[in-house]
Amino acid sequence: LDGKPKQDCDKIKQIPMSASSATKKGEILTQDVLTQLDEAIHKAPCVGLAVDESTDICDNAQLLVYVRFFNTDQKAFCEDLLGVTPLQTSTRGEDIYLAIKRLEPTQVVSIATDGAPAMIGREKGAVARLKEDNPELIAYHSIIHQSVLCAFLSDEHAEVMNTMMKMINFLRASSSTRHRMLREFLREVDANADDLLLHNNVRWLSKGKVLAHFWSTRREVASFWAELRHQKATQFSLFLGNEKQMDNVAFLVDITAHLNELNLRLQGEDNSICELMTTVRSFQKKLELFKEDLQGDCTLTSSAGTGTGTERFDFIDKLIVNFSNRFDSFSFGQQLTMFIQNPFIITDVRGFSEEVTQHLKWMQLVDLQADVSLREQFLRTDPSTFWLQTVPETAFPGLRKVAIYILTMFGSTYNCEAAISTMNIIKNKYRSRL
């Protein structure tokens, strides 16, 4: 405090700094934040939940519940952590249900989960129990999780991927000396990368990044194998010299790059379910283009693969079917997405969709489409701002109600996943014990 005014120093000295005082002040601030959140939630017309469960470093199961709602004071949608609840013993659907009920606001309209059996079990899952209390509750599997589940490799491509992982693990993880030799070799030959990446199947982007990293250094790695004296060197050198296998690797590099791009676009906070579903629909159309491209000149692929095996068509077909099975029958349909994203492109208003007309009075939609001023303002703003700040509630109460209802829904459990990652960083093995 040297050089500070005496009055400031005296004020600082009066602040209680003991451990108990600091703890108490922290608890008071926390309670104040929770009170403000509770008041804002109760003012909201409806609420959406995102729920996920994970185990921390001490083997304690932690249930994270995020809430999304329209803040009537701020005139904007808010996403906030509603609670982190430890599940002391088991993580059955009943345990999760009881934990959610202790936090659940009364006006919940939707819940996004990670798709675990304890969450979505038909009879004893947490969602099934919640629907007994609220039959109108809309429940769905996180869109990000579903997109990842669609991308499982077929037998032949899985075998290629496994061989790749064995080769990389042998170079990187089986011997520190060999790993150092590889890095030095890649630096000497001025390769595009100075090391290879290890694969982690739990991480969504790992597969694509590992493949892309390897592909950029494949020739240098092949040269390194040729100089390496080891019994496995011949086996892996044959793999790298096999044109068909390298074509398969090239194909995997391209397709996983597109899947990673999709995953990154689905990640992030404050993404409405409409935006995520639009991204998924766009990718489904891209898959159709990829299939046509494989039958032609392969102009959409950037890697050097030139093979034309039927397994590639089968793989793309399987992706198309998987995405179709998971998203075409999604509980949140395309018609409502269209209504939120652009209500002015609807032509047959009355017969547009039972899905929409059961929620709103279609006469209001006719009035909205006839309003030239609103149409022009829609072109200059995003859908969320348009519905919340531009469309007058007095003239279109039904339309605004439906828009807020839909925009309240979480599209994924990304917030929960991000919070779990943060929790794992904070609560590491050095901070979890005295």
Tab-separated table of C-alpha atoms in Angstrom:
chain	number	residue	atom	x	y	z
A	1	LEU	CA	0.000	0.000	0.000
A	2	ASP	CA	3.033	2.263	-0.260
A	3	GLY	CA	2.245	5.462	-2.054
A	4	LYS	CA	-1.516	5.067	-1.656
A	5	PRO	CA	-3.645	7.775	0.020
A	6	LYS	CA	-4.095	7.213	3.770
A	7	GLN	CA	-7.892	7.190	3.479
A	8	ASP	CA	-7.783	4.356	0.920
A	9	CYS	CA	-5.389	2.358	3.087
A	10	ASP	CA	-7.651	2.740	6.114
A	11	LYS	CA	-10.671	1.525	4.149
A	12	ILE	CA	-8.791	-1.518	2.856
A	13	LYS	CA	-7.612	-2.393	6.357
A	14	GLN	CA	-11.223	-2.409	7.569
A	15	ILE	CA	-12.214	-5.157	5.105
A	16	PRO	CA	-12.477	-8.557	6.888
A	17	MET	CA	-10.096	-10.951	5.129
A	18	SER	CA	-10.348	-14.098	7.255
A	19	ALA	CA	-11.145	-17.408	5.561
A	20	SER	CA	-14.559	-17.670	7.215
A	21	SER	CA	-15.510	-14.108	6.238
A	22	ALA	CA	-14.453	-14.619	2.627
A	23	THR	CA	-16.420	-17.876	2.487
A	24	LYS	CA	-19.525	-16.229	3.926
A	25	LYS	CA	-19.333	-13.335	1.466
A	26	GLY	CA	-18.954	-15.803	-1.395
A	27	GLU	CA	-22.043	-17.669	-0.228
A	28	ILE	CA	-24.019	-14.420	0.001
A	29	LEU	CA	-23.022	-13.421	-3.537
A	30	THR	CA	-23.880	-16.894	-4.833
A	31	GLN	CA	-27.307	-16.805	-3.209
A	32	ASP	CA	-27.953	-13.357	-4.674
A	33	VAL	CA	-27.114	-14.611	-8.182
A	34	LEU	CA	-29.387	-17.635	-7.727
A	35	THR	CA	-32.212	-15.401	-6.488
A	36	GLN	CA	-31.911	-13.142	-9.530
A	37	LEU	CA	-31.881	-16.180	-11.828
A	38	ASP	CA	-34.925	-17.662	-10.100
A	39	GLU	CA	-36.855	-14.400	-10.459
A	40	ALA	CA	-35.963	-14.108	-14.154
A	41	ILE	CA	-36.998	-17.725	-14.811
A	42	HIS	CA	-40.381	-17.284	-13.126
A	43	LYS	CA	-41.092	-14.260	-15.332
A	44	ALA	CA	-40.296	-16.247	-18.491
A	45	PRO	CA	-43.234	-17.710	-20.447
A	46	CYS	CA	-41.427	-21.037	-20.909
A	47	VAL	CA	-38.107	-22.720	-20.146
A	48	GLY	CA	-35.839	-25.234	-21.895
A	49	LEU	CA	-33.405	-27.558	-20.113
A	50	ALA	CA	-30.144	-29.250	-21.122
A	51	VAL	CA	-29.060	-32.101	-18.845
A	52	ASP	CA	-25.905	-34.209	-18.743
A	53	GLU	CA	-24.146	-36.365	-16.169
A	54	SER	CA	-20.448	-37.082	-15.778
A	55	THR	CA	-18.020	-38.467	-13.205
A	56	ASP	CA	-15.316	-36.252	-11.743
A	57	ILE	CA	-11.780	-37.153	-10.653
A	58	CYS	CA	-13.075	-38.423	-7.273
A	59	ASP	CA	-15.581	-40.815	-8.905
A	60	ASN	CA	-18.478	-38.596	-7.851
A	61	ALA	CA	-21.305	-38.443	-10.382
A	62	GLN	CA	-22.218	-34.819	-11.115
A	63	LEU	CA	-25.509	-33.887	-12.781
A	64	LEU	CA	-25.384	-30.584	-14.675
A	65	VAL	CA	-28.597	-28.763	-15.561
A	66	TYR	CA	-28.583	-25.716	-17.836
A	67	VAL	CA	-31.614	-23.534	-18.450
A	68	ARG	CA	-32.555	-21.417	-21.481
A	69	PHE	CA	-35.346	-18.855	-21.278
A	70	PHE	CA	-36.574	-15.527	-22.592
A	71	ASN	CA	-35.547	-12.778	-20.181
A	72	THR	CA	-38.460	-10.341	-20.188
A	73	ASP	CA	-36.360	-7.540	-18.655
A	74	GLN	CA	-33.432	-7.816	-21.074
A	75	LYS	CA	-35.658	-8.766	-24.050
A	76	ALA	CA	-33.231	-11.519	-25.005
A	77	PHE	CA	-32.680	-15.236	-24.526
A	78	CYS	CA	-30.418	-16.262	-21.657
A	79	GLU	CA	-28.560	-19.498	-20.992
A	80	ASP	CA	-27.387	-20.153	-17.455
A	81	LEU	CA	-26.314	-22.932	-15.126
A	82	LEU	CA	-29.313	-23.921	-13.033
A	83	GLY	CA	-27.448	-26.351	-10.813
A	84	VAL	CA	-24.707	-28.944	-10.338
A	85	THR	CA	-26.059	-31.806	-8.252
A	86	PRO	CA	-23.890	-34.671	-6.979
A	87	LEU	CA	-25.492	-38.111	-7.239
A	88	GLN	CA	-24.203	-39.733	-4.088
A	89	THR	CA	-24.584	-43.425	-4.937
A	90	SER	CA	-26.215	-44.690	-8.131
A	91	THR	CA	-26.991	-42.866	-11.386
A	92	ARG	CA	-30.271	-44.568	-12.243
A	93	GLY	CA	-33.081	-42.812	-14.025
A	94	GLU	CA	-34.899	-42.400	-10.710
A	95	ASP	CA	-31.887	-40.663	-9.138
A	96	ILE	CA	-31.541	-38.273	-12.078
A	97	TYR	CA	-35.301	-37.624	-12.096
A	98	LEU	CA	-35.343	-36.684	-8.408
A	99	ALA	CA	-32.303	-34.431	-8.849
A	100	ILE	CA	-33.917	-32.609	-11.796
A	101	LYS	CA	-37.234	-32.238	-9.959
A	102	ARG	CA	-35.488	-30.374	-7.149
A	103	LEU	CA	-34.281	-27.790	-9.683
A	104	GLU	CA	-36.953	-27.928	-12.370
A	105	PRO	CA	-39.008	-24.760	-12.932
A	106	THR	CA	-42.737	-25.221	-13.476
A	107	GLN	CA	-42.909	-23.958	-17.069
A	108	VAL	CA	-40.421	-26.368	-18.708
A	109	VAL	CA	-41.345	-27.175	-22.330
A	110	SER	CA	-38.299	-29.138	-23.527
A	111	ILE	CA	-35.295	-31.096	-22.326
A	112	ALA	CA	-32.148	-32.067	-24.260
A	113	THR	CA	-30.104	-35.004	-22.946
A	114	ASP	CA	-26.992	-36.987	-23.847
A	115	GLY	CA	-29.094	-40.020	-24.801
A	116	ALA	CA	-27.818	-42.271	-21.995
A	117	PRO	CA	-30.154	-45.155	-21.010
A	118	ALA	CA	-30.661	-43.670	-17.551
A	119	MET	CA	-31.883	-40.489	-19.251
A	120	ILE	CA	-34.123	-41.836	-22.005
A	121	GLY	CA	-35.155	-45.301	-20.804
A	122	ARG	CA	-38.703	-46.036	-21.957
A	123	GLU	CA	-40.091	-46.915	-18.529
A	124	LYS	CA	-37.589	-45.986	-15.832
A	125	GLY	CA	-35.589	-43.272	-17.577
A	126	ALA	CA	-35.514	-39.772	-16.132
A	127	VAL	CA	-37.274	-38.314	-19.180
A	128	ALA	CA	-40.083	-40.886	-18.962
A	129	ARG	CA	-40.648	-39.945	-15.319
A	130	LEU	CA	-40.658	-36.235	-16.184
A	131	LYS	CA	-43.230	-36.850	-18.921
A	132	GLU	CA	-45.509	-38.513	-16.384
A	133	ASP	CA	-45.591	-35.163	-14.580
A	134	ASN	CA	-45.674	-33.106	-17.789
A	135	PRO	CA	-47.118	-35.024	-20.795
A	136	GLU	CA	-46.493	-32.028	-23.108
A	137	LEU	CA	-42.740	-32.084	-22.441
A	138	ILE	CA	-40.650	-32.325	-25.631
A	139	ALA	CA	-37.547	-34.467	-25.103
A	140	TYR	CA	-34.790	-35.171	-27.605
A	141	HIS	CA	-31.241	-36.457	-27.894
A	142	SER	CA	-28.534	-33.788	-28.279
A	143	ILE	CA	-28.090	-32.976	-31.982
A	144	ILE	CA	-24.289	-32.959	-31.631
A	145	HIS	CA	-24.282	-36.418	-30.052
A	146	GLN	CA	-26.545	-37.800	-32.751
A	147	SER	CA	-24.355	-36.437	-35.544
A	148	VAL	CA	-21.323	-38.134	-33.948
A	149	LEU	CA	-23.174	-41.454	-33.651
A	150	CYS	CA	-24.029	-41.302	-37.363
A	151	ALA	CA	-20.348	-41.353	-38.326
A	152	PHE	CA	-19.240	-44.800	-37.143
A	153	LEU	CA	-16.892	-46.427	-39.651
A	154	SER	CA	-17.786	-49.523	-41.656
A	155	ASP	CA	-15.750	-52.733	-41.305
A	156	GLU	CA	-13.166	-52.054	-44.029
A	157	HIS	CA	-12.640	-48.415	-43.114
A	158	ALA	CA	-12.551	-49.302	-39.415
A	159	GLU	CA	-9.766	-51.789	-40.173
A	160	VAL	CA	-7.803	-49.111	-42.032
A	161	MET	CA	-8.302	-46.715	-39.126
A	162	ASN	CA	-7.160	-49.337	-36.607
A	163	THR	CA	-3.991	-50.016	-38.613
A	164	MET	CA	-3.323	-46.282	-38.714
A	165	MET	CA	-3.735	-46.002	-34.953
A	166	LYS	CA	-1.426	-48.981	-34.327
A	167	MET	CA	1.233	-47.433	-36.530
A	168	ILE	CA	1.005	-44.012	-34.890
A	169	ASN	CA	0.940	-45.487	-31.387
A	170	PHE	CA	3.997	-47.592	-32.202
A	171	LEU	CA	5.913	-44.536	-33.376
A	172	ARG	CA	4.774	-42.225	-30.591
A	173	ALA	CA	3.885	-44.223	-27.489
A	174	SER	CA	5.866	-47.464	-27.476
A	175	SER	CA	9.329	-45.907	-27.256
A	176	SER	CA	10.478	-42.440	-26.208
A	177	THR	CA	13.663	-42.863	-28.244
A	178	ARG	CA	11.746	-43.748	-31.386
A	179	HIS	CA	9.422	-40.797	-30.842
A	180	ARG	CA	12.362	-38.397	-30.576
A	181	MET	CA	13.918	-39.900	-33.701
A	182	LEU	CA	10.652	-39.372	-35.593
A	183	ARG	CA	10.363	-35.737	-34.549
A	184	GLU	CA	13.972	-35.011	-35.458
A	185	PHE	CA	13.549	-36.750	-38.816
A	186	LEU	CA	10.433	-34.713	-39.653
A	187	ARG	CA	12.281	-31.494	-38.786
A	188	GLU	CA	15.290	-32.433	-40.914
A	189	VAL	CA	13.197	-33.147	-44.012
A	190	ASP	CA	11.127	-29.989	-43.421
A	191	ALA	CA	7.809	-31.867	-43.266
A	192	ASN	CA	4.461	-30.081	-42.967
A	193	ALA	CA	4.309	-31.154	-39.305
A	194	ASP	CA	7.014	-32.040	-36.805
A	195	ASP	CA	5.053	-34.795	-35.037
A	196	LEU	CA	2.047	-37.132	-35.286
A	197	LEU	CA	-1.099	-36.809	-33.183
A	198	LEU	CA	-2.434	-39.500	-30.866
A	199	HIS	CA	-6.045	-40.583	-31.291
A	200	ASN	CA	-8.629	-40.285	-28.504
A	201	ASN	CA	-11.942	-41.883	-29.419
A	202	VAL	CA	-13.827	-39.879	-26.787
A	203	ARG	CA	-12.937	-36.557	-28.382
A	204	TRP	CA	-15.264	-35.680	-31.242
A	205	LEU	CA	-12.668	-34.070	-33.532
A	206	SER	CA	-9.765	-36.394	-32.790
A	207	LYS	CA	-10.250	-38.863	-35.632
A	208	GLY	CA	-10.329	-36.226	-38.355
A	209	LYS	CA	-7.390	-34.273	-36.949
A	210	VAL	CA	-5.220	-37.383	-36.578
A	211	LEU	CA	-5.937	-38.453	-40.155
A	212	ALA	CA	-5.326	-34.995	-41.617
A	213	HIS	CA	-2.071	-34.665	-39.676
A	214	PHE	CA	-0.843	-38.039	-40.891
A	215	TRP	CA	-1.856	-37.384	-44.498
A	216	SER	CA	0.217	-34.208	-44.624
A	217	THR	CA	3.348	-36.169	-43.574
A	218	ARG	CA	2.645	-39.605	-45.102
A	219	ARG	CA	5.619	-39.552	-47.514
A	220	GLU	CA	8.061	-38.511	-44.789
A	221	VAL	CA	6.658	-41.168	-42.428
A	222	ALA	CA	7.087	-43.797	-45.159
A	223	SER	CA	10.733	-42.750	-45.552
A	224	PHE	CA	11.225	-42.987	-41.799
A	225	TRP	CA	9.836	-46.537	-41.788
A	226	ALA	CA	12.203	-47.477	-44.608
A	227	GLU	CA	15.187	-46.425	-42.476
A	228	LEU	CA	13.890	-47.968	-39.253
A	229	ARG	CA	15.245	-51.364	-38.294
A	230	HIS	CA	12.395	-53.184	-36.636
A	231	GLN	CA	10.303	-56.247	-37.396
A	232	LYS	CA	7.138	-54.128	-37.672
A	233	ALA	CA	8.770	-51.767	-40.142
A	234	THR	CA	8.131	-54.126	-43.057
A	235	GLN	CA	4.456	-54.569	-42.126
A	236	PHE	CA	3.744	-50.851	-41.877
A	237	SER	CA	5.852	-50.035	-44.941
A	238	LEU	CA	3.701	-52.429	-46.968
A	239	PHE	CA	0.596	-50.689	-45.636
A	240	LEU	CA	1.905	-47.261	-46.648
A	241	GLY	CA	2.918	-48.584	-50.056
A	242	ASN	CA	-0.465	-50.202	-50.751
A	243	GLU	CA	-2.298	-47.928	-53.186
A	244	LYS	CA	-5.756	-49.206	-52.253
A	245	GLN	CA	-5.132	-48.694	-48.548
A	246	MET	CA	-3.845	-45.175	-49.151
A	247	ASP	CA	-6.917	-44.427	-51.262
A	248	ASN	CA	-9.053	-45.511	-48.319
A	249	VAL	CA	-7.033	-43.281	-45.995
A	250	ALA	CA	-7.457	-40.368	-48.417
A	251	PHE	CA	-11.206	-40.945	-48.472
A	252	LEU	CA	-11.333	-41.010	-44.670
A	253	VAL	CA	-9.308	-37.790	-44.516
A	254	ASP	CA	-11.868	-36.030	-46.703
A	255	ILE	CA	-15.038	-37.373	-45.105
A	256	THR	CA	-13.836	-36.851	-41.513
A	257	ALA	CA	-12.849	-33.284	-42.408
A	258	HIS	CA	-16.451	-32.613	-43.468
A	259	LEU	CA	-17.781	-34.324	-40.337
A	260	ASN	CA	-15.465	-32.210	-38.173
A	261	GLU	CA	-16.674	-29.080	-39.934
A	262	LEU	CA	-20.267	-30.089	-39.169
A	263	ASN	CA	-19.394	-30.756	-35.534
A	264	LEU	CA	-17.706	-27.373	-35.112
A	265	ARG	CA	-20.694	-25.581	-36.621
A	266	LEU	CA	-22.988	-27.362	-34.163
A	267	GLN	CA	-20.868	-26.377	-31.167
A	268	GLY	CA	-21.135	-23.098	-29.299
A	269	GLU	CA	-23.465	-21.330	-26.918
A	270	ASP	CA	-26.695	-19.509	-27.713
A	271	ASN	CA	-27.496	-21.665	-30.739
A	272	SER	CA	-31.209	-22.264	-31.160
A	273	ILE	CA	-32.554	-25.631	-32.187
A	274	CYS	CA	-33.608	-24.092	-35.522
A	275	GLU	CA	-30.032	-23.083	-36.354
A	276	LEU	CA	-28.672	-26.523	-35.486
A	277	MET	CA	-31.327	-28.354	-37.487
A	278	THR	CA	-30.675	-26.077	-40.478
A	279	THR	CA	-26.981	-27.006	-40.275
A	280	VAL	CA	-27.833	-30.716	-40.163
A	281	ARG	CA	-30.237	-30.455	-43.126
A	282	SER	CA	-27.522	-28.690	-45.091
A	283	PHE	CA	-25.046	-31.492	-44.358
A	284	GLN	CA	-27.576	-34.113	-45.443
A	285	LYS	CA	-27.778	-32.408	-48.835
A	286	LYS	CA	-23.977	-32.299	-49.008
A	287	LEU	CA	-23.873	-36.069	-48.512
A	288	GLU	CA	-26.052	-36.478	-51.594
A	289	LEU	CA	-23.575	-34.309	-53.518
A	290	PHE	CA	-20.644	-36.381	-52.237
A	291	LYS	CA	-22.355	-39.527	-53.476
A	292	GLU	CA	-22.844	-38.031	-56.947
A	293	ASP	CA	-19.262	-36.753	-56.911
A	294	LEU	CA	-17.888	-40.254	-56.281
A	295	GLN	CA	-19.621	-41.368	-59.460
A	296	GLY	CA	-17.978	-38.562	-61.430
A	297	ASP	CA	-14.630	-36.776	-61.346
A	298	CYS	CA	-14.320	-36.450	-57.543
A	299	THR	CA	-14.044	-32.665	-57.772
A	300	LEU	CA	-15.250	-32.162	-54.190
A	301	THR	CA	-12.429	-34.174	-52.598
A	302	SER	CA	-9.103	-32.530	-51.858
A	303	SER	CA	-6.912	-35.542	-51.002
A	304	ALA	CA	-5.061	-37.649	-53.521
A	305	GLY	CA	-7.263	-40.748	-53.385
A	306	THR	CA	-8.343	-41.994	-56.804
A	307	GLY	CA	-9.944	-45.349	-56.007
A	308	THR	CA	-13.538	-46.080	-56.967
A	309	GLY	CA	-14.402	-49.018	-54.707
A	310	THR	CA	-18.032	-49.734	-53.934
A	311	GLU	CA	-17.216	-49.557	-50.215
A	312	ARG	CA	-17.081	-45.766	-50.549
A	313	PHE	CA	-20.560	-45.583	-52.007
A	314	ASP	CA	-21.736	-47.926	-49.266
A	315	PHE	CA	-20.132	-45.736	-46.629
A	316	ILE	CA	-21.791	-42.567	-47.951
A	317	ASP	CA	-25.097	-44.432	-48.308
A	318	LYS	CA	-24.818	-45.569	-44.709
A	319	LEU	CA	-24.149	-42.010	-43.577
A	320	ILE	CA	-27.184	-40.799	-45.511
A	321	VAL	CA	-29.377	-43.496	-43.968
A	322	ASN	CA	-28.050	-42.850	-40.462
A	323	PHE	CA	-28.675	-39.112	-40.666
A	324	SER	CA	-32.094	-39.733	-42.190
A	325	ASN	CA	-33.111	-42.192	-39.468
A	326	ARG	CA	-32.022	-39.882	-36.682
A	327	PHE	CA	-33.135	-36.496	-37.993
A	328	ASP	CA	-35.970	-36.962	-40.493
A	329	SER	CA	-38.214	-38.181	-37.677
A	330	PHE	CA	-36.802	-35.664	-35.207
A	331	SER	CA	-39.440	-34.500	-32.732
A	332	PHE	CA	-38.815	-30.952	-33.922
A	333	GLY	CA	-39.939	-30.918	-37.563
A	334	GLN	CA	-38.830	-29.013	-40.653
A	335	GLN	CA	-42.056	-27.044	-40.861
A	336	LEU	CA	-41.500	-25.277	-37.558
A	337	THR	CA	-37.891	-24.586	-38.542
A	338	MET	CA	-39.106	-22.955	-41.741
A	339	PHE	CA	-41.649	-20.898	-39.817
A	340	ILE	CA	-38.993	-19.501	-37.459
A	341	GLN	CA	-36.224	-19.010	-40.037
A	342	ASN	CA	-38.400	-17.300	-42.652
A	343	PRO	CA	-42.191	-17.036	-42.233
A	344	PHE	CA	-42.499	-15.115	-45.514
A	345	ILE	CA	-41.677	-18.099	-47.746
A	346	ILE	CA	-44.778	-20.031	-46.644
A	347	THR	CA	-47.252	-20.076	-49.525
A	348	ASP	CA	-50.104	-22.432	-48.602
A	349	VAL	CA	-50.727	-20.869	-45.210
A	350	ARG	CA	-53.859	-22.732	-44.167
A	351	GLY	CA	-52.701	-26.106	-45.386
A	352	PHE	CA	-49.059	-25.447	-44.572
A	353	SER	CA	-48.725	-27.999	-41.802
A	354	GLU	CA	-50.729	-29.497	-38.990
A	355	GLU	CA	-47.527	-29.244	-37.016
A	356	VAL	CA	-47.671	-25.448	-37.232
A	357	THR	CA	-51.390	-24.724	-37.333
A	358	GLN	CA	-51.980	-26.604	-34.105
A	359	HIS	CA	-49.781	-24.031	-32.377
A	360	LEU	CA	-50.868	-20.775	-33.983
A	361	LYS	CA	-53.758	-19.003	-35.629
A	362	TRP	CA	-52.921	-18.992	-39.317
A	363	MET	CA	-54.802	-15.714	-39.845
A	364	GLN	CA	-52.027	-13.935	-37.952
A	365	LEU	CA	-49.494	-15.416	-40.349
A	366	VAL	CA	-51.451	-13.971	-43.292
A	367	ASP	CA	-51.339	-10.535	-41.660
A	368	LEU	CA	-47.626	-10.879	-40.995
A	369	GLN	CA	-46.825	-11.799	-44.588
A	370	ALA	CA	-48.851	-8.846	-45.854
A	371	ASP	CA	-46.882	-6.371	-43.743
A	372	VAL	CA	-44.299	-4.873	-46.131
A	373	SER	CA	-42.454	-3.065	-43.347
A	374	LEU	CA	-41.903	-6.266	-41.353
A	375	ARG	CA	-40.767	-8.088	-44.488
A	376	GLU	CA	-38.089	-5.455	-45.128
A	377	GLN	CA	-36.932	-5.481	-41.506
A	378	PHE	CA	-36.690	-9.278	-41.576
A	379	LEU	CA	-34.083	-9.037	-44.345
A	380	ARG	CA	-31.900	-6.782	-42.172
A	381	THR	CA	-31.845	-8.841	-38.981
A	382	ASP	CA	-31.568	-12.377	-37.655
A	383	PRO	CA	-34.683	-14.505	-36.915
A	384	SER	CA	-34.315	-14.295	-33.122
A	385	THR	CA	-34.092	-10.496	-33.078
A	386	PHE	CA	-36.921	-10.268	-35.606
A	387	TRP	CA	-39.368	-12.270	-33.496
A	388	LEU	CA	-38.400	-10.718	-30.160
A	389	GLN	CA	-37.860	-7.055	-31.012
A	390	THR	CA	-39.499	-6.384	-34.362
A	391	VAL	CA	-42.776	-8.325	-34.417
A	392	PRO	CA	-45.269	-6.406	-32.213
A	393	GLU	CA	-46.819	-8.576	-29.524
A	394	THR	CA	-50.137	-6.729	-29.631
A	395	ALA	CA	-50.663	-7.483	-33.330
A	396	PHE	CA	-49.250	-11.016	-33.448
A	397	PRO	CA	-49.538	-12.559	-29.957
A	398	GLY	CA	-49.953	-16.123	-31.245
A	399	LEU	CA	-46.956	-15.964	-33.576
A	400	ARG	CA	-44.676	-14.476	-30.930
A	401	LYS	CA	-45.772	-17.092	-28.412
A	402	VAL	CA	-44.876	-19.926	-30.780
A	403	ALA	CA	-41.562	-18.269	-31.729
A	404	ILE	CA	-40.515	-17.858	-28.091
A	405	TYR	CA	-41.648	-21.419	-27.362
A	406	ILE	CA	-39.425	-22.818	-30.126
A	407	LEU	CA	-36.433	-20.525	-29.621
A	408	THR	CA	-36.385	-21.468	-25.932
A	409	MET	CA	-35.417	-25.061	-26.760
A	410	PHE	CA	-31.795	-26.161	-26.417
A	411	GLY	CA	-30.465	-27.822	-29.555
A	412	SER	CA	-27.738	-29.744	-27.768
A	413	THR	CA	-26.029	-30.336	-24.436
A	414	TYR	CA	-22.964	-28.328	-25.501
A	415	ASN	CA	-23.170	-26.072	-22.418
A	416	CYS	CA	-23.085	-29.123	-20.161
A	417	GLU	CA	-20.149	-30.627	-22.062
A	418	ALA	CA	-18.199	-27.364	-21.830
A	419	ALA	CA	-18.945	-27.083	-18.109
A	420	ILE	CA	-17.787	-30.670	-17.533
A	421	SER	CA	-14.515	-29.923	-19.343
A	422	THR	CA	-14.016	-26.840	-17.165
A	423	MET	CA	-14.831	-28.850	-14.040
A	424	ASN	CA	-12.243	-31.479	-14.970
A	425	ILE	CA	-9.595	-28.779	-15.403
A	426	ILE	CA	-10.412	-27.084	-12.091
A	427	LYS	CA	-10.982	-30.240	-10.075
A	428	ASN	CA	-7.832	-32.116	-11.047
A	429	LYS	CA	-6.034	-34.735	-8.980
A	430	TYR	CA	-3.919	-32.095	-7.251
A	431	ARG	CA	-6.942	-30.096	-6.087
A	432	SER	CA	-9.153	-33.004	-5.062
A	433	ARG	CA	-7.267	-33.964	-1.898
A	434	LEU	CA	-5.527	-32.356	1.040
